[in-house]
XYZ file of C-alpha atoms in Angstrom:
329
model
C 109.514 109.558 -10.190
C 113.126 108.684 -9.089
C 113.427 104.846 -8.627
C 114.567 103.757 -5.067
C 118.244 102.709 -4.459
C 119.036 98.945 -4.426
C 121.926 97.526 -2.385
C 123.864 94.299 -3.128
C 126.626 93.364 -0.742
C 129.104 90.307 -0.781
C 132.358 89.065 0.736
C 135.241 88.877 -1.607
C 138.738 86.959 -0.980
C 141.997 88.254 -2.552
C 145.039 86.205 -2.230
C 148.112 88.006 -1.005
C 151.446 87.708 -2.727
C 153.201 85.603 -0.054
C 152.587 86.503 3.477
C 151.648 89.945 5.255
C 152.993 89.943 8.762
C 152.497 92.778 11.355
C 152.934 92.622 15.145
C 149.364 91.225 15.468
C 149.820 88.184 13.207
C 150.212 86.877 9.697
C 147.562 86.701 6.838
C 147.685 85.201 3.329
C 144.398 86.778 1.849
C 142.675 90.012 2.033
C 139.023 89.606 2.890
C 137.038 92.418 1.664
C 133.228 93.500 1.644
C 131.790 95.086 -1.534
C 128.713 97.349 -1.546
C 126.906 98.213 -4.824
C 124.218 100.612 -4.822
C 122.236 100.801 -8.014
C 119.594 103.443 -9.242
C 118.323 104.371 -12.461
C 120.425 101.894 -14.233
C 123.463 103.150 -12.675
C 125.755 101.389 -10.153
C 127.950 102.990 -7.493
C 130.714 100.665 -5.807
C 132.468 100.716 -2.519
C 134.831 98.252 -0.849
C 135.879 97.967 2.820
C 138.174 95.730 4.946
C 136.608 94.708 8.166
C 139.220 94.892 10.987
C 139.287 92.422 13.805
C 141.406 94.979 15.792
C 138.050 97.069 16.171
C 135.830 93.985 16.547
C 134.891 93.770 12.817
C 134.256 90.539 11.025
C 133.332 90.281 7.259
C 130.119 88.327 8.210
C 129.022 91.023 10.701
C 129.945 93.786 8.311
C 127.935 92.160 5.500
C 124.807 91.894 7.735
C 125.208 95.601 8.892
C 125.439 96.597 5.143
C 122.389 94.344 4.300
C 120.418 96.075 7.088
C 120.602 99.268 5.370
C 118.545 98.410 2.348
C 115.422 99.553 3.985
C 116.679 102.938 5.012
C 117.978 103.402 1.376
C 114.693 102.465 0.069
C 113.321 105.142 2.191
C 115.633 107.908 0.742
C 118.582 107.617 2.901
C 121.468 109.618 1.254
C 125.156 109.987 1.821
C 124.701 112.866 4.267
C 122.045 111.273 6.453
C 124.307 108.117 6.457
C 126.876 109.817 8.600
C 124.566 109.751 11.551
C 122.653 106.736 10.598
C 125.609 104.457 10.911
C 128.766 104.519 13.163
C 132.303 105.073 11.695
C 133.758 101.691 10.461
C 134.237 99.461 7.586
C 130.597 98.963 6.793
C 129.813 102.673 6.542
C 133.025 103.228 4.394
C 131.851 100.879 1.813
C 128.214 102.376 1.636
C 129.628 106.024 1.789
C 131.963 105.316 -0.988
C 129.304 103.549 -3.239
C 126.932 106.338 -2.654
C 129.518 108.714 -3.825
C 130.412 106.799 -6.931
C 126.670 106.573 -7.810
C 126.420 110.430 -7.109
C 129.182 111.023 -9.765
C 127.669 108.807 -12.158
C 124.485 110.234 -11.886
C 125.641 113.813 -12.390
C 127.995 112.788 -15.111
C 131.012 114.328 -13.317
C 134.208 113.200 -11.661
C 133.612 112.933 -8.006
C 136.242 115.552 -7.051
C 134.527 118.175 -9.192
C 131.130 117.057 -7.580
C 132.517 117.749 -4.181
C 134.542 120.919 -4.916
C 137.840 119.420 -4.273
C 141.076 119.726 -6.252
C 141.562 116.664 -8.673
C 144.023 114.195 -7.468
C 147.454 113.796 -9.269
C 149.947 111.101 -9.469
C 151.970 110.750 -6.239
C 154.526 108.623 -4.522
C 153.261 105.938 -2.512
C 155.103 103.909 0.271
C 155.753 100.212 -0.107
C 155.348 97.906 3.047
C 157.938 95.408 4.214
C 156.299 92.781 6.400
C 157.643 91.992 9.855
C 160.260 89.172 9.959
C 163.681 88.385 11.199
C 166.326 91.190 10.486
C 167.837 89.038 7.909
C 164.599 88.307 6.021
C 163.553 91.863 6.304
C 167.033 93.018 4.914
C 166.444 90.551 1.962
C 163.129 91.977 1.170
C 164.121 95.498 1.422
C 167.132 94.995 -0.853
C 164.687 93.836 -3.576
C 162.859 97.232 -3.459
C 165.535 99.663 -2.301
C 165.148 101.560 -5.478
C 161.713 102.849 -4.056
C 162.017 106.211 -2.349
C 159.500 105.590 0.483
C 159.446 102.342 2.489
C 157.108 101.350 5.137
C 158.606 98.975 7.742
C 156.653 96.794 10.006
C 158.173 96.430 13.372
C 157.076 94.248 16.214
C 158.656 94.611 19.553
C 161.712 92.639 20.802
C 164.529 92.895 18.357
C 163.244 96.030 16.461
C 166.487 97.750 16.936
C 168.248 95.054 14.803
C 165.500 95.039 12.300
C 165.650 98.715 11.641
C 169.413 98.815 11.415
C 169.311 95.863 9.004
C 166.741 97.520 6.703
C 168.475 100.856 6.758
C 171.782 99.175 5.488
C 169.758 97.524 2.684
C 168.163 100.578 1.543
C 170.521 103.442 2.296
C 168.796 106.009 0.233
C 165.082 105.370 0.968
C 162.960 107.376 3.375
C 161.736 105.097 5.882
C 158.405 105.063 7.864
C 158.311 102.579 10.854
C 154.988 101.167 11.763
C 155.054 99.268 15.310
C 151.358 98.639 15.392
C 151.159 99.213 19.133
C 153.797 96.802 19.920
C 156.328 98.738 21.956
C 155.951 99.486 25.600
C 156.826 102.208 28.057
C 160.120 100.459 28.912
C 161.185 100.083 25.194
C 159.667 103.191 23.702
C 162.623 105.723 24.260
C 165.232 103.126 23.221
C 163.326 102.077 20.062
C 162.767 105.817 19.200
C 166.372 106.656 19.467
C 167.186 103.483 17.239
C 164.884 104.901 14.539
C 166.317 108.403 14.757
C 169.943 106.940 14.728
C 168.734 105.215 11.494
C 167.341 108.246 9.917
C 163.705 107.197 10.029
C 161.338 109.899 8.864
C 158.285 108.894 11.025
C 157.211 106.275 13.641
C 153.652 105.184 13.529
C 151.649 103.968 16.604
C 154.583 102.845 18.948
C 152.321 102.290 21.993
C 148.770 100.737 22.383
C 145.814 103.148 21.751
C 144.697 104.255 25.204
C 148.126 103.602 26.681
C 150.034 106.145 24.787
C 150.086 109.250 27.310
C 153.868 108.639 27.678
C 154.290 110.168 24.367
C 153.282 113.565 25.873
C 155.921 113.328 28.631
C 159.020 112.422 26.660
C 161.303 114.222 24.210
C 160.259 112.802 20.683
C 163.479 112.672 18.666
C 161.306 112.289 15.435
C 157.765 112.825 14.459
C 155.222 110.113 15.774
C 152.071 109.413 13.973
C 148.852 108.046 15.484
C 147.044 105.384 13.665
C 145.098 102.996 16.061
C 144.636 106.141 18.334
C 142.944 108.071 15.829
C 139.566 107.235 14.086
C 137.621 110.373 13.192
C 137.489 113.987 13.500
C 136.192 113.816 17.139
C 139.383 111.919 18.160
C 141.855 114.541 16.936
C 142.037 117.321 19.644
C 142.956 114.838 22.469
C 146.045 113.634 20.494
C 147.718 117.046 20.035
C 150.222 116.841 22.777
C 151.070 113.129 21.900
C 151.533 112.861 18.079
C 152.824 114.958 15.322
C 150.847 113.373 12.486
C 147.687 111.266 12.093
C 147.106 108.270 9.740
C 143.733 108.685 8.068
C 142.218 105.646 6.663
C 138.772 105.370 5.338
C 137.848 102.137 6.847
C 138.476 103.828 10.359
C 136.786 107.022 9.536
C 133.759 105.355 7.985
C 134.206 106.643 4.558
C 135.600 109.406 2.445
C 133.042 111.940 3.516
C 134.245 111.802 7.148
C 137.848 111.295 6.052
C 137.818 114.577 4.102
C 136.320 116.441 7.144
C 139.088 114.757 9.106
C 141.958 115.810 6.827
C 140.619 119.371 6.993
C 140.555 119.446 10.789
C 143.877 117.699 11.112
C 145.431 120.451 8.938
C 143.745 123.177 11.131
C 145.260 121.484 14.031
C 148.780 121.334 12.731
C 149.033 117.591 12.229
C 150.946 116.154 9.322
C 148.604 113.904 7.373
C 149.399 110.206 6.259
C 146.825 108.645 4.043
C 146.830 104.863 4.837
C 145.110 101.776 3.710
C 144.403 98.113 4.616
C 145.517 95.292 2.194
C 142.761 95.486 -0.304
C 142.021 96.133 -3.996
C 142.312 99.310 -6.048
C 138.550 99.866 -5.237
C 139.507 100.671 -1.550
C 142.444 103.010 -2.685
C 140.488 104.975 -5.419
C 138.534 107.050 -2.874
C 141.503 107.724 -0.711
C 143.267 109.363 -3.684
C 141.087 112.489 -3.204
C 143.083 113.039 0.111
C 146.459 112.708 -1.131
C 147.144 116.464 -1.969
C 146.690 117.234 1.638
C 149.102 114.346 2.699
C 152.761 114.541 3.759
C 152.768 110.742 3.531
C 150.829 108.457 0.982
C 150.551 104.668 1.761
C 148.203 103.226 -0.702
C 150.252 100.154 -1.716
C 147.373 97.635 -0.689
C 146.979 96.255 -4.455
C 150.795 95.892 -4.717
C 150.612 93.332 -2.029
C 148.039 91.227 -3.668
C 148.563 88.248 -6.035
C 146.303 89.897 -8.385
C 144.123 93.124 -8.317
C 140.722 93.519 -9.529
C 140.258 94.386 -13.268
C 140.536 98.030 -14.100
C 142.524 98.915 -11.201
C 144.862 101.809 -10.126
C 147.737 102.357 -12.419
C 150.897 101.753 -10.437
C 154.127 102.727 -12.212
C 157.425 102.311 -10.512
C 156.921 104.413 -7.328
C 153.885 106.193 -8.341
C 150.140 105.767 -7.919
C 147.679 107.474 -10.350
C 144.170 108.699 -10.018
C 141.429 106.251 -10.795
C 139.547 105.988 -14.096
C 135.936 106.707 -13.820
C 135.092 102.992 -14.635
C 136.823 101.980 -11.586
C 135.397 104.521 -9.163
C 134.392 108.120 -9.055
């Protein structure tokens, strides 16, 4: 007789190296929630980052996870999980933990279990936090050797910021992330400034739900949805506004939905970015399965921490490597 699954979850805090600033504020630590599902002497792990932007807190996420012990004891599996919980951070942690457990139980790597291509080493973006143009230029200059940089902008003065960053990194490909901070009055001017600076992609310039202007203007460079896109169901309504979508496991509610979402986004003609929150390698590892479908990979979360968890992903110069089985999958 198969033993029932036991769930253990907890909140973890990981100091950030310095400060991480976007248009919504600054933080000095990453607060993650870990889920561990054990069965038959094996343990599957998953990590999530509750996001206040979507009304999530670590404490509420932990409570939601703890409430899933009874369904797991009754035989809830990963497929049933997709309807038993809504998309979001809690389901992400549990979905990834169940996938890790499935792989360990089968004695296979998770991509073989799922019938997906094995992930390969790939270039990841590196994020420059929002600050004054001078401070952002100085931070950029230190990493100007990296081929792909993601620049956090925040509203007033963004033209000067992006110009300063471009001067500091003349050879790097630049992604700009406004985190919903632009307005209908500044949108076209800021997009032009980005185009003039040779920016490759602009992420979420307008607030989600207030982005209809993107369908009515000529976009001088590709625009990517982040806060406006969550799961597969949100994709069709974005086709006239965005050229790309940022898939994050914490938004989608796990790798299971994120894989379906990536397939659907490709079918609709979107370019794909694989993104992350500031978190440890345990959050990044499942997202590596999506990188072969991605035009842009932004999995630099552990690089922004003062320290990663033991056995984390290998980052070598600009490259991130697939996880070892001991970490995940």
